PDB file of C-alpha atoms in Angstrom:
ATOM      1  CA  MET A   1     -82.827 -38.697 -12.327  1.00 45.00           C
ATOM      2  CA  ALA A   2     -79.816 -40.512 -13.478  1.00 48.00           C
ATOM      3  CA  GLY A   3     -76.506 -39.240 -12.127  1.00 45.00           C
ATOM      4  CA  VAL A   4     -73.235 -38.826 -13.943  1.00 44.00           C
ATOM      5  CA  GLN A   5     -71.771 -42.075 -14.940  1.00 49.00           C
ATOM      6  CA  HIS A   6     -68.052 -42.512 -14.021  1.00 47.00           C
ATOM      7  CA  GLN A   7     -65.944 -44.652 -16.246  1.00 50.00           C
ATOM      8  CA  PRO A   8     -64.414 -47.543 -14.433  1.00 54.00           C
ATOM      9  CA  GLY A   9     -60.620 -47.954 -14.281  1.00 52.00           C
ATOM     10  CA  PRO A  10     -57.652 -45.708 -13.181  1.00 52.00           C
ATOM     11  CA  ARG A  11     -57.991 -41.888 -13.453  1.00 53.00           C
ATOM     12  CA  GLN A  12     -55.894 -40.141 -16.125  1.00 52.00           C
ATOM     13  CA  SER A  13     -53.338 -37.475 -14.913  1.00 55.00           C
ATOM     14  CA  ASN A  14     -53.322 -33.960 -16.277  1.00 71.00           C
ATOM     15  CA  SER A  15     -50.484 -33.770 -18.855  1.00 76.00           C
ATOM     16  CA  HIS A  16     -49.732 -30.071 -18.165  1.00 80.00           C
ATOM     17  CA  ILE A  17     -49.165 -30.655 -14.455  1.00 85.00           C
ATOM     18  CA  MET A  18     -46.835 -33.549 -15.170  1.00 85.00           C
ATOM     19  CA  ALA A  19     -44.810 -31.447 -17.618  1.00 84.00           C
ATOM     20  CA  LEU A  20     -44.439 -28.640 -15.055  1.00 85.00           C
ATOM     21  CA  LEU A  21     -43.346 -31.054 -12.336  1.00 86.00           C
ATOM     22  CA  SER A  22     -40.823 -32.635 -14.699  1.00 87.00           C
ATOM     23  CA  LEU A  23     -39.384 -29.197 -15.524  1.00 88.00           C
ATOM     24  CA  LYS A  24     -38.992 -28.357 -11.833  1.00 89.00           C
ATOM     25  CA  VAL A  25     -37.248 -31.655 -11.185  1.00 90.00           C
ATOM     26  CA  LEU A  26     -34.839 -30.986 -14.077  1.00 90.00           C
ATOM     27  CA  LEU A  27     -34.068 -27.488 -12.759  1.00 89.00           C
ATOM     28  CA  LEU A  28     -33.420 -28.833  -9.276  1.00 89.00           C
ATOM     29  CA  ALA A  29     -31.095 -31.475 -10.667  1.00 90.00           C
ATOM     30  CA  PHE A  30     -29.291 -28.816 -12.729  1.00 88.00           C
ATOM     31  CA  PHE A  31     -28.582 -26.588  -9.711  1.00 85.00           C
ATOM     32  CA  ILE A  32     -27.478 -29.593  -7.658  1.00 88.00           C
ATOM     33  CA  LEU A  33     -25.034 -30.470 -10.437  1.00 86.00           C
ATOM     34  CA  LEU A  34     -23.674 -26.887 -10.545  1.00 82.00           C
ATOM     35  CA  ASN A  35     -23.147 -26.901  -6.787  1.00 76.00           C
ATOM     36  CA  ALA A  36     -21.339 -30.234  -6.980  1.00 79.00           C
ATOM     37  CA  LEU A  37     -19.027 -29.016  -9.749  1.00 79.00           C
ATOM     38  CA  SER A  38     -18.206 -25.674  -8.106  1.00 71.00           C
ATOM     39  CA  SER A  39     -15.198 -25.250  -5.804  1.00 68.00           C
ATOM     40  CA  PHE A  40     -14.436 -22.664  -3.106  1.00 62.00           C
ATOM     41  CA  GLU A  41     -10.792 -21.479  -3.156  1.00 68.00           C
ATOM     42  CA  VAL A  42     -10.047 -20.430   0.387  1.00 67.00           C
ATOM     43  CA  GLU A  43      -6.646 -18.841  -0.307  1.00 72.00           C
ATOM     44  CA  ARG A  44      -7.876 -16.562  -3.090  1.00 73.00           C
ATOM     45  CA  SER A  45     -11.007 -15.506  -1.268  1.00 69.00           C
ATOM     46  CA  THR A  46      -8.971 -14.764   1.868  1.00 75.00           C
ATOM     47  CA  ALA A  47      -6.506 -12.681  -0.151  1.00 76.00           C
ATOM     48  CA  VAL A  48      -9.340 -10.670  -1.693  1.00 72.00           C
ATOM     49  CA  ILE A  49     -10.986 -10.057   1.687  1.00 72.00           C
ATOM     50  CA  ASP A  50      -7.659  -9.025   3.265  1.00 73.00           C
ATOM     51  CA  SER A  51      -6.947  -6.669   0.357  1.00 73.00           C
ATOM     52  CA  VAL A  52     -10.330  -4.970   0.695  1.00 65.00           C
ATOM     53  CA  ARG A  53      -9.914  -4.722   4.475  1.00 68.00           C
ATOM     54  CA  GLU A  54      -6.441  -3.199   4.056  1.00 68.00           C
ATOM     55  CA  ALA A  55      -7.638  -0.689   1.445  1.00 65.00           C
ATOM     56  CA  PHE A  56     -10.525   0.566   3.559  1.00 59.00           C
ATOM     57  CA  ARG A  57      -8.914   0.281   7.001  1.00 58.00           C
ATOM     58  CA  GLY A  58      -8.968   3.304   9.275  1.00 49.00           C
ATOM     59  CA  VAL A  59     -11.141   6.372   9.628  1.00 46.00           C
ATOM     60  CA  VAL A  60     -11.803   9.212   7.212  1.00 43.00           C
ATOM     61  CA  PRO A  61      -8.487  11.084   6.670  1.00 46.00           C
ATOM     62  CA  ALA A  62      -8.114  14.405   8.447  1.00 44.00           C
ATOM     63  CA  GLN A  63      -7.991  16.388   5.189  1.00 45.00           C
ATOM     64  CA  GLU A  64     -11.523  15.209   4.391  1.00 45.00           C
ATOM     65  CA  SER A  65     -12.963  16.798   7.504  1.00 43.00           C
ATOM     66  CA  MET A  66     -16.303  18.503   6.932  1.00 45.00           C
ATOM     67  CA  SER A  67     -15.271  21.355   9.206  1.00 45.00           C
ATOM     68  CA  ALA A  68     -14.588  24.658   7.423  1.00 47.00           C
ATOM     69  CA  ALA A  69     -11.904  25.712   9.920  1.00 46.00           C
ATOM     70  CA  GLU A  70      -8.586  24.001  10.551  1.00 46.00           C
ATOM     71  CA  ALA A  71      -8.855  21.379  13.251  1.00 47.00           C
ATOM     72  CA  ALA A  72      -5.230  21.625  14.344  1.00 47.00           C
ATOM     73  CA  LEU A  73      -1.760  22.762  13.381  1.00 50.00           C
ATOM     74  CA  ASP A  74      -0.394  19.227  13.340  1.00 49.00           C
ATOM     75  CA  VAL A  75      -1.619  15.729  12.569  1.00 44.00           C
ATOM     76  CA  MET A  76      -4.855  15.103  14.448  1.00 46.00           C
ATOM     77  CA  GLU A  77      -4.500  12.803  17.431  1.00 46.00           C
ATOM     78  CA  GLY A  78      -5.785   9.369  16.588  1.00 44.00           C
ATOM     79  CA  SER A  79      -5.311   9.791  12.840  1.00 52.00           C
ATOM     80  CA  GLU A  80      -2.534   8.214  10.816  1.00 64.00           C
ATOM     81  CA  ASP A  81       0.860   9.914  11.043  1.00 83.00           C
ATOM     82  CA  VAL A  82       3.629  10.007   8.458  1.00 88.00           C
ATOM     83  CA  VAL A  83       5.560   7.043   9.916  1.00 87.00           C
ATOM     84  CA  GLU A  84       2.453   4.850   9.946  1.00 87.00           C
ATOM     85  CA  ALA A  85       1.586   5.909   6.397  1.00 88.00           C
ATOM     86  CA  LEU A  86       5.057   4.974   5.159  1.00 89.00           C
ATOM     87  CA  GLY A  87       5.023   1.674   7.051  1.00 86.00           C
ATOM     88  CA  ARG A  88       1.829   0.619   5.315  1.00 85.00           C
ATOM     89  CA  LEU A  89       3.546   0.857   1.928  1.00 86.00           C
ATOM     90  CA  PHE A  90       5.793  -2.120   2.619  1.00 82.00           C
ATOM     91  CA  ASP A  91       5.127  -5.809   3.012  1.00 74.00           C
ATOM     92  CA  ASN A  92       5.342  -7.322   6.481  1.00 75.00           C
ATOM     93  CA  SER A  93       8.091  -9.675   5.297  1.00 74.00           C
ATOM     94  CA  LEU A  94      10.538  -6.784   4.819  1.00 78.00           C
ATOM     95  CA  PRO A  95      12.668  -5.682   7.801  1.00 82.00           C
ATOM     96  CA  LEU A  96      11.041  -2.424   8.884  1.00 85.00           C
ATOM     97  CA  VAL A  97      12.531  -0.701  11.935  1.00 88.00           C
ATOM     98  CA  GLU A  98      11.094   2.324  13.768  1.00 88.00           C
ATOM     99  CA  SER A  99      12.943   4.137  16.553  1.00 88.00           C
ATOM    100  CA  GLU A 100      13.113   7.444  18.423  1.00 88.00           C
ATOM    101  CA  ASP A 101      15.942   9.350  20.088  1.00 86.00           C
ATOM    102  CA  ALA A 102      16.107  11.570  23.172  1.00 83.00           C
ATOM    103  CA  ALA A 103      15.343  14.677  21.072  1.00 83.00           C
ATOM    104  CA  ASN A 104      12.030  13.118  19.987  1.00 86.00           C
ATOM    105  CA  SER A 105      13.250  12.669  16.439  1.00 90.00           C
ATOM    106  CA  ARG A 106      11.688   9.624  14.836  1.00 91.00           C
ATOM    107  CA  PHE A 107      13.479   7.244  12.492  1.00 91.00           C
ATOM    108  CA  LEU A 108      12.196   4.672  10.054  1.00 91.00           C
ATOM    109  CA  GLN A 109      14.340   2.376   7.960  1.00 92.00           C
ATOM    110  CA  ILE A 110      13.502  -0.327   5.463  1.00 91.00           C
ATOM    111  CA  ASP A 111      15.902  -2.755   3.769  1.00 91.00           C
ATOM    112  CA  ILE A 112      14.887  -3.738   0.238  1.00 90.00           C
ATOM    113  CA  PRO A 113      16.724  -6.223  -2.037  1.00 91.00           C
ATOM    114  CA  THR A 114      18.697  -4.542  -4.809  1.00 92.00           C
ATOM    115  CA  SER A 115      17.047  -6.879  -7.308  1.00 91.00           C
ATOM    116  CA  ASP A 116      13.723  -5.158  -6.553  1.00 90.00           C
ATOM    117  CA  PHE A 117      15.159  -1.895  -7.872  1.00 93.00           C
ATOM    118  CA  PHE A 118      17.453  -2.957 -10.718  1.00 93.00           C
ATOM    119  CA  SER A 119      17.624  -5.796 -13.239  1.00 88.00           C
ATOM    120  CA  GLY A 120      20.983  -7.420 -13.906  1.00 87.00           C
ATOM    121  CA  ASP A 121      23.832  -4.901 -14.051  1.00 86.00           C
ATOM    122  CA  SER A 122      21.635  -2.037 -15.214  1.00 89.00           C
ATOM    123  CA  ALA A 123      21.409   1.281 -13.405  1.00 90.00           C
ATOM    124  CA  VAL A 124      17.868   1.831 -14.711  1.00 93.00           C
ATOM    125  CA  ILE A 125      15.186   1.483 -12.027  1.00 93.00           C
ATOM    126  CA  THR A 126      12.450  -1.023 -12.801  1.00 90.00           C
ATOM    127  CA  GLY A 127       8.855   0.089 -13.268  1.00 89.00           C
ATOM    128  CA  GLN A 128       7.609  -1.545 -10.076  1.00 89.00           C
ATOM    129  CA  ALA A 129      10.381   0.123  -8.058  1.00 88.00           C
ATOM    130  CA  LEU A 130       9.466   3.491  -9.585  1.00 91.00           C
ATOM    131  CA  ASP A 131       5.911   2.922  -8.370  1.00 91.00           C
ATOM    132  CA  THR A 132       7.255   2.260  -4.863  1.00 89.00           C
ATOM    133  CA  LEU A 133       9.353   5.434  -4.887  1.00 92.00           C
ATOM    134  CA  GLY A 134       6.359   7.362  -6.207  1.00 91.00           C
ATOM    135  CA  ALA A 135       4.231   6.038  -3.341  1.00 91.00           C
ATOM    136  CA  ILE A 136       6.903   7.156  -0.845  1.00 92.00           C
ATOM    137  CA  ALA A 137       6.942  10.631  -2.378  1.00 92.00           C
ATOM    138  CA  ALA A 138       3.125  10.778  -2.270  1.00 92.00           C
ATOM    139  CA  VAL A 139       3.173  10.163   1.492  1.00 91.00           C
ATOM    140  CA  LEU A 140       5.921  12.703   2.177  1.00 92.00           C
ATOM    141  CA  THR A 141       4.119  15.381   0.133  1.00 91.00           C
ATOM    142  CA  ASP A 142       0.695  14.625   1.608  1.00 91.00           C
ATOM    143  CA  SER A 143      -1.021  17.770   2.873  1.00 89.00           C
ATOM    144  CA  ARG A 144      -1.691  16.031   6.206  1.00 86.00           C
ATOM    145  CA  PHE A 145       2.042  16.066   6.934  1.00 86.00           C
ATOM    146  CA  ALA A 146       2.827  19.555   5.617  1.00 85.00           C
ATOM    147  CA  ASN A 147       4.327  20.643   8.957  1.00 86.00           C
ATOM    148  CA  GLN A 148       6.476  17.526   9.279  1.00 87.00           C
ATOM    149  CA  ASP A 149      10.139  17.980   8.412  1.00 91.00           C
ATOM    150  CA  TYR A 150      11.969  14.954   7.022  1.00 92.00           C
ATOM    151  CA  ARG A 151      15.137  13.643   5.442  1.00 94.00           C
ATOM    152  CA  VAL A 152      15.575  10.586   3.231  1.00 95.00           C
ATOM    153  CA  ASP A 153      18.929   8.790   2.970  1.00 94.00           C
ATOM    154  CA  LEU A 154      19.295   6.080   0.321  1.00 92.00           C
ATOM    155  CA  LEU A 155      22.181   3.781   1.220  1.00 91.00           C
ATOM    156  CA  TYR A 156      23.382   1.359  -1.440  1.00 91.00           C
ATOM    157  CA  GLY A 157      24.856  -1.818   0.039  1.00 89.00           C
ATOM    158  CA  LEU A 158      28.401  -2.877  -0.831  1.00 88.00           C
ATOM    159  CA  GLU A 159      30.377  -6.049  -0.297  1.00 85.00           C
ATOM    160  CA  GLY A 160      33.106  -5.946   2.312  1.00 78.00           C
ATOM    161  CA  PRO A 161      34.106  -3.237   4.794  1.00 71.00           C
ATOM    162  CA  ASP A 162      35.888  -1.020   2.238  1.00 63.00           C
ATOM    163  CA  SER A 163      34.061   2.292   1.869  1.00 53.00           C
ATOM    164  CA  GLY A 164      36.289   3.788  -0.850  1.00 60.00           C
ATOM    165  CA  ILE A 165      34.831   4.857  -4.190  1.00 62.00           C
ATOM    166  CA  GLU A 166      37.423   3.144  -6.364  1.00 63.00           C
ATOM    167  CA  GLY A 167      35.683   0.618  -8.586  1.00 65.00           C
ATOM    168  CA  ARG A 168      32.291   1.691  -7.246  1.00 81.00           C
ATOM    169  CA  LEU A 169      31.080   3.530 -10.342  1.00 85.00           C
ATOM    170  CA  PRO A 170      28.112   1.165 -11.020  1.00 87.00           C
ATOM    171  CA  ALA A 171      27.026   1.457  -7.388  1.00 88.00           C
ATOM    172  CA  MET A 172      27.346   5.246  -7.551  1.00 89.00           C
ATOM    173  CA  ARG A 173      25.165   5.363 -10.652  1.00 91.00           C
ATOM    174  CA  ARG A 174      22.514   3.242  -9.007  1.00 91.00           C
ATOM    175  CA  ALA A 175      22.487   5.309  -5.818  1.00 91.00           C
ATOM    176  CA  ALA A 176      22.252   8.494  -7.871  1.00 91.00           C
ATOM    177  CA  ALA A 177      19.379   6.998  -9.892  1.00 93.00           C
ATOM    178  CA  LEU A 178      17.398   6.433  -6.683  1.00 93.00           C
ATOM    179  CA  VAL A 179      17.805  10.051  -5.609  1.00 93.00           C
ATOM    180  CA  THR A 180      16.976  11.313  -9.104  1.00 93.00           C
ATOM    181  CA  ALA A 181      13.783   9.251  -9.117  1.00 92.00           C
ATOM    182  CA  LEU A 182      12.617  10.854  -5.865  1.00 93.00           C
ATOM    183  CA  GLU A 183      13.553  14.315  -7.141  1.00 93.00           C
ATOM    184  CA  ALA A 184      11.364  13.618 -10.176  1.00 93.00           C
ATOM    185  CA  GLU A 185       8.485  13.059  -7.728  1.00 90.00           C
ATOM    186  CA  ALA A 186       8.831  16.672  -6.504  1.00 89.00           C
ATOM    187  CA  LEU A 187      10.787  15.929  -3.325  1.00 92.00           C
ATOM    188  CA  PRO A 188      13.223  18.766  -2.461  1.00 92.00           C
ATOM    189  CA  PRO A 189      16.836  17.794  -3.298  1.00 91.00           C
ATOM    190  CA  ALA A 190      18.011  19.341  -0.013  1.00 93.00           C
ATOM    191  CA  ARG A 191      16.102  16.629   1.867  1.00 93.00           C
ATOM    192  CA  LEU A 192      17.617  13.742  -0.112  1.00 94.00           C
ATOM    193  CA  SER A 193      21.023  12.095   0.012  1.00 92.00           C
ATOM    194  CA  ALA A 194      22.669   8.967  -1.357  1.00 90.00           C
ATOM    195  CA  GLY A 195      25.546   6.955   0.033  1.00 88.00           C
ATOM    196  CA  PHE A 196      27.154   3.555   0.420  1.00 88.00           C
ATOM    197  CA  MET A 197      26.657   1.030   3.186  1.00 87.00           C
ATOM    198  CA  PRO A 198      29.673  -1.302   3.513  1.00 87.00           C
ATOM    199  CA  SER A 199      29.210  -4.982   4.356  1.00 86.00           C
ATOM    200  CA  PHE A 200      25.602  -4.823   3.230  1.00 88.00           C
ATOM    201  CA  PRO A 201      25.592  -6.513  -0.192  1.00 89.00           C
ATOM    202  CA  GLY A 202      22.454  -7.136  -2.175  1.00 90.00           C
ATOM    203  CA  SER A 203      20.247  -4.598  -0.390  1.00 92.00           C
ATOM    204  CA  VAL A 204      19.328  -0.931  -0.360  1.00 93.00           C
ATOM    205  CA  ARG A 205      18.462   0.775   2.910  1.00 93.00           C
ATOM    206  CA  ILE A 206      16.015   3.681   2.848  1.00 93.00           C
ATOM    207  CA  HIS A 207      16.421   5.680   6.053  1.00 92.00           C
ATOM    208  CA  PHE A 208      13.835   8.319   7.004  1.00 94.00           C
ATOM    209  CA  THR A 209      14.491  10.950   9.672  1.00 93.00           C
ATOM    210  CA  PHE A 210      11.622  12.994  11.120  1.00 92.00           C
ATOM    211  CA  PRO A 211      12.595  15.783  13.531  1.00 91.00           C
ATOM    212  CA  PRO A 212       9.906  16.960  15.983  1.00 85.00           C
ATOM    213  CA  ALA A 213       7.203  18.875  14.150  1.00 67.00           C
ATOM    214  CA  THR A 214       7.151  22.577  15.007  1.00 63.00           C
ATOM    215  CA  ALA A 215       4.194  24.855  14.325  1.00 51.00           C
ATOM    216  CA  GLU A 216       5.277  28.135  12.763  1.00 50.00           C
ATOM    217  CA  ALA A 217       3.879  31.197  14.485  1.00 40.00           C
ATOM    218  CA  PRO A 218       1.939  33.671  12.299  1.00 44.00           C
ATOM    219  CA  GLY A 219       4.562  36.392  12.783  1.00 44.00           C
ATOM    220  CA  ASP A 220       7.397  34.003  11.863  1.00 44.00           C
ATOM    221  CA  SER A 221       6.241  33.283   8.332  1.00 44.00           C
ATOM    222  CA  ALA A 222       8.412  34.243   5.363  1.00 42.00           C
ATOM    223  CA  GLU A 223       5.890  36.844   4.258  1.00 43.00           C
ATOM    224  CA  GLY A 224       5.810  38.356   7.745  1.00 42.00           C
ATOM    225  CA  ARG A 225       9.597  38.580   7.888  1.00 43.00           C
ATOM    226  CA  GLN A 226       9.693  40.411   4.559  1.00 43.00           C
ATOM    227  CA  THR A 227       7.170  43.020   5.607  1.00 40.00           C
ATOM    228  CA  ASP A 228       8.955  43.649   8.910  1.00 42.00           C
ATOM    229  CA  GLY A 229      12.242  44.492   7.195  1.00 38.00           C
TER     230      GLY A 229
END
């Protein structure tokens, strides 16, 4: 029986397989071209990573504890305290000073350029500065620090050693505007003060004072004192 006769000459390739291979080669070349054209910006990516790390740094705040009962009368040990919370609001390039005296009172001061608060000769606080003052007020009114007493002194820098008020009306208006802005953020006026700082031109010093926190006994509350009378 005669077998199948093969035609002499080179074998013909399957056209569908060749088209598929060509498509794969084109796709590979396309992705190689995209990779060659793309660029990796180290500075921007580092800034984004640092921002995310800063935003999510730390443990779960004490007020988010799953416990139904109060964990403590003061800030939990190991959690962020009021001084640390305020310090995180400011850039590392600004002169931030923390200290403590013999009575265990803590102090925090930050010097900020006047131009960051006011534009030109205006006594109107800029929007970005209002955001900063609002952030300060948010920390001081945080429920975590409800037992922490504090005082905020806003010292407007003046040129020269003279501390008189003659000719200081613009500076007085600006210092008053800073206090008014914090009062608008629900900070008690009795805990705020404004003043001048001679020989300190071009800057505003915000000085925080934190006396030792004292836990009020149940019988010492205002309600308890009223019922005892």
